Each structure stands twice: as structure tokens, then as C-alpha cells.
Amino acid sequence: MSETHEDTAVAERVDIRAVPVRHYGRWVAAAIIVLLAAIVVHSVVTNRAMQWGLVGDYLFNDRVLRGLQNTLVLTAISMVIGVVGGVLLAVMRLSPNPLTSGAAGLYIWLFRGTPLITQLIIWNYLAQFYPRLGIGIPFGPTFVSADTNALISPLLAALLGLGLNEAAYMAEIVRGGIMSVDQGQLEAASALGMSRGRTLRRIILPQAMRVIIPPTGNETIAMLKTTSLVTVIAYFELMNAVQQIYAQNYRIAPLLIVAALWYLFLTSILTLIQMVIEKRFSRGAARPAARQKTWGSRMLGFSFGAREQGMT
Amino acid sequence: MTPVVLAQAIHKRFGRLEVLKGIDFEVRPREVACLIGPSGSGKSTLLRCINHLEKIDAGRLYVDGRLVGYRQRGEKLYELREREIAAQRKDIGMVFQRFNLFPHMTALENVMEAPVQVRRENRQAARDRARELLDQVGLADKENAYPAQLSGGQQQRVAIARALAMRPKLMLFDEPTSALDPELVGDVLGVMRRLADDGMTMVVVTHEMQFAREVADKVLFMDGGVVVEEGDPEEVIGHPKHERTRAFLARVLSPND
């Protein structure tokens, strides 16, 4: 029975050749957007105030590049402090000891509850709070001490401000990741005789990574831009470099464009890196990334054969 | 001969709900004990007490002659440290209803993980043994597959191999086939049957009456936190004495079984 049915099905196979739905609304929207884009591009290109020639000159200016280098260093070290601190705080927050989790909670509350710019300036003026910093026995004698102003350089103040603040945000991200892992994983690891620490390292964190990585990528990209805030404590980075230059020559518009282009370029690179890492950590995930339809198929209702084929 | 599992008057409560109300039972070496009963009867909780995933509130529970989770000096009990509890669990394999394979590791890595990390076995030796175990459960060709790429039945067989990799003296099965599609149940039960034939001591919480009847040395029917009836499978399943057992069996067995 079924065989004859299949035979007829094959014999009578008729491919569907239908006229696709015409999306007139999409065409109208597209026309408006193209028009607006033309206006913007025209104004940007023909605007003399932009001084595109100068943008090109200053893009690889020595001071700009040194500022850029400092921006990158600041971003990297702050993120390392943020991630390490965040993991530590998240594990503390999930500890059964109420004082441990309370301390982490207090830290997070404090650092998320005050503006970063305030924290940066506080670190910079730490000497106003504690003129001398030293090592000694609590409530007892001090062995070594130093002048706070000498100890806290603008770089250290910037790193403390950015890193410790980031740790508070990362703590919540890591905690969310850890809590997203199925309780059964913990039980399975326990039943195999794995210790808590090893279970965390080998089983829980690698799975939490999938949830932690995307927001951490966002945090890194945000951090790259946030480093520009340290210009308020006069640490020399990209934004500060640009400001110094235009304070001297008043070429404000082209120099701001130089800064914006560099930030845009770097955030784009970071976005690409984030995509690669995300792919790596989705190992074993059941759901592949959703496939986007090509623009052709969305606009015109047809597809360019090869691009629609599945990726393996 | 010391029984592998010895439970004396075990009580367990979750908040105000008492789930185990005085359980006594023992499992001798090479014996297969099946726990059956309606859901909520406490059978899974009892199983989880055996490897201290749940703490008991009263009574004594011994595995291989050693108190589970405590040390006794004179009349006093001392809680074991986490490290000591982990050491006790090394010798008790457990298979879960929902498999709980590590999704970020391949089948082979799942099986190797505990021997390498906990028993500190040599990686190559652990890999060889893991391959052997995967072969035993009929999945030699799936060693590089991630859990998400395996069917439920295949995942559960990897989970059994993973538990066996620690060379346990006792295997606990918590409804190992309840989350499986009906056509996949047979493969898993087949592996368990062979394990029983090889002389593994097993405690199995199950709804598979046919399996209990054919493989178990002893069946315990639990209801409302107590063991209502216990004995030879032919007795308990074939000729139950208690009304509650009869009512339960009538519900789970089809009339023409």
C-alpha cells in the first residue's frame, strides 16, 4: 500500500512556482531611508567644518596613537580586575556563609550605587581621605607607610576606579551565569565524588560561560568607551590626547571625529572577537545560531540560491 | 557478610512534610533491590539518602559497613567534612532520571572526567577504560558526540558508563527510564540487566515492573514514606498481600499483563 502511494507521490511531484508576496510597505520604507541616508552623507561630505583632510592627518598622529595605546592598556587591565573580582564576588555572594555573601552584597551595592565618575575622583583624591597609607597590624603598629599622593598615580587611580567598579557589575553577570546551570549538574558531580571547588571549575563555570560571555563582551566594549571618563583625573588616554591637541590648535571638530573613528574601529574589532569566542563556548549547545534570511529574500521575496544553503 | 546498604529506622522530613517515616532495609553484595511505589512515596528520597545527597533526620544508614555522612565516636555523631563525604561517594555510582550528563563534554570526556579528576588516574589509562565502558553500553561509535547530539537512551547509557568508570561497589538508579521515549527504554534496561548479571550491587527506583520482576532479588513497595511490602519479586509483584500494593500494581500494569 504505502509503496504504491510513494510511487505516485514521486511521479506527480510538482514544484511550487508561486509569485512571491510583494512587500510594498518595505519598498516605501526603503525609499525613505535611502533618501535620508543621501541627505546625511551629503552633509557630512560637503561640510567644510569637518575638515576631512585634517582628520586624515591626525588619525595617526603620534600623541593620538600614544593615547590610544593607553586606552587599550586601561581597558585590558580594568577588565581583568573586573572579571577576576567579579568571579570572586559572585562565588562569595553564593556562599552559604551569610557574612561572606553579605560582604559581597555590600560591595556590589556600594560600587553600583555611586557614579563611576565620583569613584574615579575619590580614588584620585584619596589623600584627602587618607593622607598616608601603610602596612601594619590592624589597630596596632604600622611597619611601612607612604604618602598617598605619591602612591596613587593617575594610572592607579584610573585602574582602581574602573576595575573595582566593573567587578561589581561582573559579579552580577557571573552570578546569573552560575545560577543558570541546572541543579542536576551539581548533583551529578557530587555523586561522582567531585569536591565543590573542582565542580565549580570543571563543571559549573564552563557551562555558566555560555551565559556569561555575551554580557562580558558588552561590558568590555562599554569599558573601552568608559575609559574616556578618566580624562577627568587627567590620565592620558585617547580622549585626553585629543582634548590636549584641540586645546592648542582649536581644530575641535576633526579631532573629535578622529577619536570617534578610533573608538568605533576598536569596538567593531571587539564585537568580532566576541562572536568568535561565543561560538567556541557554545560547544555542545543544542540550539544553533538562528540563520538570518538574506536581504534579497526579505526585500524582494526571493533568495540567492547559494546563500540560503545551510551551514554545517 | 556486611550488607552493602543497611538502613535502620530512617526518617527524613522536608520542612513539615515527613517523607520517610522509619525505613529499614538491607542490600547484600551482588543483590539487586528495586524500589517501587506511587510518586511521592519517598523512594527517590530514600535513594538520594544513600549517597548523602539528602541528609537523614533520624536513624542510621550504613554503606559497606560505614556510616553515611557521619563518624561515630562513642554515643556521639560527628558530621563528616565535605572532602570525606566526597570520598564516600566515590564508591557509589548514581544514575539520574534526567541523565545529568555534562553538556560541554563529549561522551568520552564525560566518562573520563571523574577518574581523572577525582581518582587521579592517568589520562591515557582513563581514556582506554572509558572507551571500553562505552563499548560495553553499545556506544563505541559515539565517543566524540556531545550529549545534545545523543538520544535520551544513548545519553542514559553514557551516564551509566560514567558512573561505572569510578568502579563503584554500589550503583543507584533513580527512575533511569522514566524520561525516555518508550522505544528507547529497552536498550537502557538491557545494559542494567547485564550489569546485574555481572554481579553489581544495585538499588533501582523504577516503574518498570517487568524489569523488577525479572532482575530484582528483592522488591520493596513503598507508599506514604514507609515500606508497605518487601520480598521476592514473585511475591510482591505476583502475589501482593497488601491492599495498597494491589491497588498500585493494578494501576501500573495493564490488565492483560
XYZ file of C-alpha atoms in Angstrom:
569
model
C 0.000 0.000 0.000
C 2.476 2.538 1.207
C 4.854 1.744 -1.656
C 2.345 2.481 -4.382
C 1.425 5.655 -2.545
C 5.041 6.791 -2.519
C 5.436 5.908 -6.183
C 2.556 8.087 -7.200
C 3.813 10.868 -4.967
C 7.182 10.835 -6.718
C 5.636 10.624 -10.154
C 3.293 13.530 -9.548
C 5.784 15.751 -7.790
C 5.061 19.323 -8.830
C 7.460 22.014 -7.663
C 5.873 25.156 -6.331
C 6.461 28.177 -8.552
C 4.412 30.906 -6.951
C 4.584 34.644 -7.334
C 6.073 35.878 -4.041
C 4.175 38.373 -1.920
C 5.148 41.917 -2.864
C 6.086 43.907 0.215
C 5.072 47.399 -0.928
C 5.395 48.775 2.621
C 9.017 47.678 2.714
C 9.690 49.415 -0.579
C 8.264 52.696 0.679
C 10.279 52.466 3.917
C 13.411 51.659 1.924
C 12.929 54.667 -0.324
C 12.575 57.000 2.667
C 15.680 55.554 4.304
C 17.766 55.858 1.160
C 16.700 59.485 0.827
C 17.586 60.284 4.472
C 20.928 58.500 4.084
C 21.698 60.566 1.000
C 20.970 63.783 2.913
C 23.221 62.744 5.821
C 26.092 61.581 3.622
C 25.872 64.710 1.509
C 26.013 66.995 4.552
C 28.906 65.083 6.095
C 30.974 65.012 2.922
C 30.404 68.614 1.863
C 30.561 70.159 5.351
C 33.740 72.217 5.493
C 33.752 72.280 9.284
C 34.588 68.566 9.324
C 37.910 69.241 7.630
C 38.332 65.674 6.447
C 41.871 66.374 5.349
C 42.812 67.159 8.944
C 41.026 64.039 10.173
C 43.371 62.048 7.973
C 46.381 63.949 9.244
C 45.571 63.439 12.905
C 44.306 59.853 12.679
C 47.855 58.525 13.048
C 49.211 61.472 14.986
C 51.863 60.444 17.485
C 50.001 61.767 20.525
C 46.733 60.223 19.375
C 48.418 56.842 18.985
C 50.020 57.052 22.422
C 46.648 57.943 23.912
C 45.113 55.042 22.033
C 47.717 52.695 23.462
C 46.911 53.845 26.981
C 43.201 53.407 26.304
C 43.809 49.809 25.296
C 46.007 49.087 28.327
C 43.433 50.664 30.626
C 40.622 48.643 29.067
C 42.515 45.359 29.299
C 43.738 45.705 32.887
C 40.426 47.104 34.143
C 38.568 44.186 32.569
C 40.976 41.671 34.104
C 40.434 43.252 37.529
C 36.698 43.320 36.820
C 36.424 39.690 35.728
C 38.632 38.232 38.474
C 36.947 40.389 41.091
C 33.546 39.566 39.643
C 34.075 35.798 39.815
C 35.342 36.141 43.389
C 32.393 38.303 44.412
C 29.895 36.013 42.670
C 31.238 32.940 44.457
C 31.177 34.881 47.738
C 27.636 36.037 47.025
C 26.525 32.411 46.584
C 28.355 31.216 49.700
C 26.304 29.596 52.456
C 28.122 31.815 54.975
C 25.835 34.864 55.477
C 28.750 37.175 56.340
C 30.638 36.234 53.176
C 27.633 36.730 50.941
C 26.648 39.843 52.875
C 30.082 41.398 52.363
C 29.871 40.748 48.616
C 26.357 42.187 48.568
C 27.530 45.309 50.367
C 30.404 45.766 47.912
C 28.094 45.452 44.937
C 25.594 47.851 46.476
C 28.290 50.426 47.178
C 30.016 50.304 43.804
C 26.882 50.127 41.705
C 25.128 52.740 43.791
C 27.580 55.581 43.172
C 28.518 57.120 39.819
C 31.761 55.925 38.299
C 32.952 59.488 37.822
C 32.560 60.100 41.566
C 34.533 56.946 42.331
C 37.299 57.941 39.913
C 37.676 61.335 41.525
C 37.603 59.802 45.028
C 40.462 57.465 44.087
C 42.336 60.369 42.605
C 41.883 62.433 45.792
C 42.410 59.516 48.137
C 44.946 61.595 50.024
C 42.080 63.845 51.143
C 40.640 60.832 52.981
C 43.832 59.026 54.000
C 46.970 61.203 53.767
C 49.263 58.234 54.417
C 48.816 54.546 53.510
C 50.741 51.831 55.346
C 51.025 48.165 56.177
C 50.857 47.047 59.783
C 48.834 45.198 62.395
C 45.195 46.286 62.463
C 44.642 48.561 65.468
C 48.370 48.083 66.204
C 51.670 49.426 64.972
C 52.357 50.319 61.331
C 55.515 48.955 59.726
C 55.762 50.718 56.360
C 53.820 53.734 55.207
C 53.941 56.145 52.313
C 52.427 59.392 51.201
C 49.124 58.606 49.465
C 49.676 61.200 46.746
C 52.979 59.587 45.833
C 51.438 56.119 45.842
C 48.264 56.759 43.858
C 49.273 57.827 40.352
C 46.582 58.838 37.854
C 47.030 55.414 36.238
C 46.472 53.569 39.522
C 43.501 55.759 40.377
C 42.039 55.069 36.923
C 42.590 51.309 37.235
C 41.122 51.183 40.741
C 38.145 53.249 39.699
C 37.360 51.364 36.503
C 38.344 47.853 37.698
C 36.654 47.832 41.089
C 33.504 49.346 39.649
C 33.476 46.783 36.856
C 33.912 43.953 39.378
C 30.563 44.865 40.924
C 28.804 44.599 37.569
C 30.688 41.461 36.543
C 29.747 39.845 39.873
C 26.071 40.025 38.961
C 26.755 38.699 35.465
C 28.800 35.757 36.780
C 26.253 35.036 39.493
C 23.493 34.936 36.892
C 25.609 32.552 34.825
C 26.294 30.216 37.727
C 22.641 30.166 38.718
C 21.608 29.358 35.150
C 23.353 25.964 35.356
C 20.973 23.123 36.108
C 20.998 21.892 39.711
C 21.292 18.349 38.346
C 24.849 19.130 37.188
C 25.892 19.841 40.753
C 24.254 16.619 41.916
C 25.874 14.553 39.190
C 29.310 15.972 40.038
C 28.743 15.428 43.769
C 27.610 11.867 43.168
C 30.882 11.241 41.323
C 32.803 12.384 44.394
C 33.945 15.738 42.988
C 34.688 18.461 45.520
C 32.846 21.793 45.476
C 35.822 23.703 44.120
C 36.504 21.207 41.371
C 32.819 21.056 40.467
C 32.787 24.830 40.157
C 35.900 24.883 37.983
C 35.291 21.850 35.803
C 31.505 21.632 35.557
C 29.671 24.781 36.601
C 31.827 27.650 35.288
C 32.391 26.213 31.773
C 28.614 25.941 31.396
C 27.997 29.302 33.027
C 30.411 30.764 30.437
C 27.818 30.500 27.717
C 25.594 32.833 29.706
C 28.472 34.987 30.992
C 30.359 35.615 27.727
C 27.877 37.726 25.738
C 27.300 40.310 28.510
C 31.041 40.265 29.304
C 31.736 41.151 25.686
C 29.277 44.003 26.012
C 30.994 45.085 29.229
C 34.390 45.076 27.503
C 33.057 47.185 24.661
C 31.416 49.512 27.163
C 34.673 49.639 29.145
C 36.631 50.707 26.074
C 34.360 53.707 25.788
C 34.098 54.327 29.527
C 37.869 54.717 29.820
C 37.352 58.146 28.236
C 35.925 59.230 31.618
C 39.381 59.133 33.208
C 40.115 62.323 31.351
C 38.570 63.997 34.437
C 41.518 62.821 36.537
C 43.939 63.899 33.818
C 45.136 60.442 32.869
C 46.490 60.490 29.327
C 44.396 58.336 27.025
C 42.746 58.747 23.619
C 40.090 61.255 24.643
C 42.570 63.184 26.758
C 45.091 63.247 23.917
C 42.511 64.622 21.507
C 41.415 67.254 24.011
C 45.018 68.314 24.589
C 45.575 68.738 20.878
C 42.440 70.759 20.184
C 43.070 72.891 23.263
C 46.201 74.048 21.455
C 45.017 74.350 17.846
C 41.206 74.708 18.165
C 40.605 72.079 15.458
C 37.826 70.677 17.626
C 35.548 69.022 15.035
C 38.137 66.987 13.106
C 39.846 65.840 16.299
C 36.586 64.661 17.855
C 35.949 62.740 14.658
C 39.411 61.180 14.964
C 38.555 59.991 18.493
C 35.133 58.734 17.413
C 36.602 56.820 14.455
C 39.161 55.089 16.672
C 36.542 54.109 19.264
C 34.267 52.853 16.509
C 37.065 50.846 14.911
C 38.073 49.227 18.213
C 34.530 48.387 19.321
C 33.957 46.782 15.911
C 37.052 44.610 16.361
C 35.927 43.639 19.859
C 32.493 42.720 18.521
C 34.108 40.370 16.006
C 36.255 38.772 18.726
C 33.166 38.364 20.885
C 31.403 36.484 18.095
C 34.309 34.058 17.712
C 34.520 33.387 21.465
C 30.773 32.900 21.742
C 30.918 30.275 19.024
C 33.697 28.466 20.868
C 31.765 28.329 24.136
C 28.507 27.193 22.608
C 30.094 23.741 22.221
C 27.522 21.073 22.909
C 24.665 23.539 22.768
C 21.580 22.042 21.210
C 20.423 25.205 19.500
C 22.496 26.504 16.570
C 22.575 30.232 15.997
C 19.448 31.388 14.190
C 20.021 31.819 10.495
C 19.229 35.214 9.073
C 17.396 35.482 5.813
C 19.324 37.310 3.135
C 18.325 40.902 2.416
C 17.279 39.887 -1.045
C 14.711 37.448 0.206
C 13.410 39.918 2.742
C 13.003 42.753 0.274
C 12.123 41.003 -2.934
C 10.686 37.712 -1.763
C 13.286 35.556 -3.487
C 16.587 34.086 -2.437
C 20.004 33.882 -3.998
C 20.276 30.089 -4.003
C 23.759 29.531 -2.605
C 23.437 31.894 0.350
C 20.318 30.162 1.588
C 22.019 26.797 1.898
C 22.568 25.568 5.408
C 25.959 25.976 7.051
C 27.475 22.941 8.690
C 28.966 -10.735 55.264
C 28.468 -6.972 55.702
C 25.472 -5.722 53.800
C 26.338 -3.097 51.165
C 23.429 -0.961 52.291
C 21.972 -1.135 55.776
C 19.198 1.262 56.745
C 17.807 1.350 60.250
C 14.691 3.351 61.072
C 15.460 6.193 58.646
C 13.392 9.350 58.924
C 13.549 12.329 56.607
C 11.464 15.463 56.549
C 11.332 18.424 54.179
C 10.102 21.272 56.354
C 6.904 19.989 57.929
C 6.436 17.192 55.458
C 7.754 13.861 56.639
C 8.760 11.896 53.535
C 10.431 8.887 55.153
C 8.828 7.534 58.289
C 11.094 4.851 59.596
C 12.612 2.770 56.794
C 14.523 -0.440 57.466
C 16.143 -2.393 54.694
C 19.324 -4.008 53.638
C 21.015 -4.886 50.381
C 23.628 -7.598 50.380
C 26.556 -7.807 47.952
C 25.569 -8.739 44.364
C 21.946 -8.162 45.190
C 19.553 -6.079 43.091
C 16.874 -4.268 45.069
C 14.018 -2.493 43.284
C 12.051 0.251 44.980
C 8.566 0.622 43.563
C 5.589 2.696 44.569
C 3.494 5.700 43.608
C 5.164 9.077 43.082
C 5.629 10.949 46.306
C 6.053 7.717 48.242
C 9.649 8.615 49.180
C 11.547 6.107 47.039
C 13.730 8.679 45.261
C 14.427 10.455 48.544
C 15.487 7.172 50.114
C 17.832 6.529 47.204
C 19.328 10.014 47.483
C 19.929 9.481 51.200
C 22.152 6.505 50.405
C 24.834 8.732 48.860
C 24.052 11.635 51.178
C 22.561 13.913 48.538
C 19.864 14.211 51.205
C 20.582 14.256 54.918
C 18.562 11.920 57.097
C 16.985 13.295 60.271
C 16.826 10.113 62.308
C 18.043 6.527 62.156
C 21.272 5.059 60.909
C 22.394 4.421 57.351
C 25.475 2.379 56.533
C 27.098 1.724 53.173
C 29.644 -1.038 53.179
C 29.658 -1.009 56.958
C 30.457 2.698 57.209
C 28.052 5.303 58.488
C 26.973 7.642 55.676
C 27.816 11.303 56.261
C 28.867 10.919 59.899
C 31.540 9.490 62.117
C 30.536 7.858 65.368
C 32.708 8.088 68.463
C 31.054 6.522 71.472
C 27.491 7.785 71.520
C 28.280 10.987 69.656
C 27.973 11.619 65.902
C 30.292 13.986 64.111
C 29.395 15.377 60.705
C 31.916 14.451 58.046
C 33.765 17.150 56.162
C 32.807 17.779 52.574
C 36.022 16.108 51.423
C 35.200 12.961 53.418
C 31.662 12.840 52.071
C 33.046 13.154 48.545
C 35.390 10.247 49.316
C 32.429 8.093 50.399
C 30.535 8.950 47.217
C 33.392 7.781 45.013
C 32.359 4.205 45.678
C 28.664 4.787 44.982
C 27.608 5.273 41.373
C 24.403 7.113 40.633
C 22.253 7.341 37.522
C 19.635 10.081 37.371
C 16.231 10.258 35.775
C 17.324 13.253 33.683
C 20.805 11.827 32.864
C 22.649 14.982 34.002
C 25.495 14.449 31.589
C 27.954 17.331 31.406
C 26.773 19.079 28.212
C 30.095 20.777 27.460
C 31.982 17.475 27.276
C 31.846 14.674 24.737
C 30.609 11.242 25.752
C 34.199 10.091 26.227
C 35.116 13.162 28.295
C 32.039 12.648 30.452
C 33.159 9.131 31.279
C 36.801 10.130 31.836
C 36.122 13.183 33.973
C 35.751 11.650 37.432
C 38.519 9.011 37.144
C 40.998 11.687 36.051
C 39.836 14.489 38.347
C 38.831 12.535 41.442
C 40.784 9.280 41.334
C 43.800 10.987 39.741
C 44.073 8.226 37.167
C 46.457 8.559 34.274
C 44.678 10.217 31.332
C 45.568 7.556 28.811
C 44.501 4.717 31.103
C 41.257 6.550 31.882
C 40.627 7.071 28.172
C 41.170 3.412 27.382
C 38.836 2.371 30.148
C 36.229 4.948 29.101
C 36.298 3.536 25.557
C 35.860 0.051 26.955
C 32.867 1.162 29.032
C 31.255 2.993 26.115
C 31.709 -0.179 24.113
C 30.022 -2.157 26.887
C 26.951 0.066 26.758
C 26.917 -0.182 22.960
C 28.107 3.335 22.168
C 31.660 2.767 20.970
C 30.950 4.878 17.874
C 29.581 7.835 19.848
C 32.613 8.758 21.923
C 33.019 12.158 20.275
C 29.363 13.101 20.377
C 28.142 15.780 22.747
C 25.134 14.897 24.921
C 22.861 17.180 22.879
C 23.647 15.060 19.812
C 22.561 11.823 21.508
C 19.096 10.395 22.034
C 17.776 10.087 25.566
C 18.521 6.374 25.651
C 22.077 6.936 24.443
C 22.600 9.703 26.999
C 21.414 7.462 29.796
C 23.792 4.703 28.701
C 26.673 7.204 28.699
C 25.555 8.201 32.203
C 25.742 4.561 33.284
C 29.229 4.250 31.785
C 30.231 7.445 33.570
C 29.105 6.051 36.919
C 30.825 2.711 36.253
C 34.110 4.453 35.432
C 34.607 5.085 39.144
C 34.477 1.312 39.779
C 31.675 1.683 42.325
C 30.729 -1.021 44.821
C 27.122 0.031 44.586
C 25.007 1.539 41.823
C 21.938 3.664 42.479
C 19.388 4.178 39.705
C 16.779 6.911 40.119
C 13.985 6.120 37.651
C 16.546 5.709 34.851
C 13.965 5.116 32.120
C 11.176 7.486 33.152
C 12.367 10.338 30.922
C 12.813 8.136 27.845
C 10.658 7.548 24.806
C 9.140 4.069 25.055
C 11.203 2.605 22.208
C 14.456 3.636 23.907
C 13.715 2.064 27.281
C 14.770 -1.398 26.208
C 18.422 -0.503 25.476
C 18.907 1.050 28.895
C 17.209 -1.820 30.717
C 19.352 -4.214 28.697
C 22.535 -2.551 29.946
C 21.245 -2.633 33.524
C 20.299 -6.288 33.198
C 23.808 -7.186 32.054
C 25.246 -5.179 34.913
C 23.114 -7.166 37.348
C 24.199 -10.417 35.723
C 27.832 -9.370 36.197
C 27.179 -9.174 39.915
C 26.856 -5.431 40.515
C 25.027 -4.491 43.689
C 22.179 -2.221 42.648
C 19.334 -0.235 44.152
C 16.850 0.732 41.460
C 13.876 3.053 41.747
C 11.695 2.093 38.813
C 8.249 1.863 37.318
C 9.324 -0.989 35.028
C 7.541 -3.906 36.688
C 8.711 -6.386 34.085
C 12.349 -5.446 34.807
C 11.805 -5.612 38.584
C 10.205 -8.988 38.241
C 12.957 -10.489 36.123
C 16.089 -8.853 37.505
C 15.446 -7.927 41.132
C 16.399 -10.189 44.008
C 14.222 -8.120 46.248
C 11.371 -5.692 45.719
C 10.268 -3.056 48.203
C 6.888 -1.446 47.745
C 6.806 1.988 49.332
C 3.826 4.220 49.980
C 3.466 7.297 52.173
C 7.034 7.135 53.452
C 7.001 3.556 54.689
C 7.877 0.178 53.196
C 4.498 -1.482 52.870
C 5.670 -4.766 51.495
C 9.063 -6.302 50.859
C 10.293 -9.575 49.466
C 10.836 -11.772 46.463
C 9.605 -10.096 43.239
C 7.276 -13.001 42.515
C 5.665 -12.458 45.901
C 5.414 -8.671 45.896
C 4.523 -8.151 42.244
C 2.977 -11.538 41.503
C 1.062 -12.112 44.693
C 0.881 -8.910 46.730
C -0.529 -9.322 50.220
C -1.420 -5.714 50.936
C -4.374 -3.864 49.521
C -2.204 -0.783 48.750
C 0.277 -2.865 46.781
C -2.509 -4.486 44.828
C -4.124 -1.143 44.043
C -0.800 0.323 42.871
C 0.047 -2.671 40.696
C -3.406 -2.658 39.168
C -2.802 0.938 38.156
C 0.665 0.453 36.623
C 0.197 -2.949 34.999
C -2.086 -3.177 32.030
C -4.946 -5.636 32.663
C -3.611 -8.262 30.250
C -0.047 -8.189 31.574
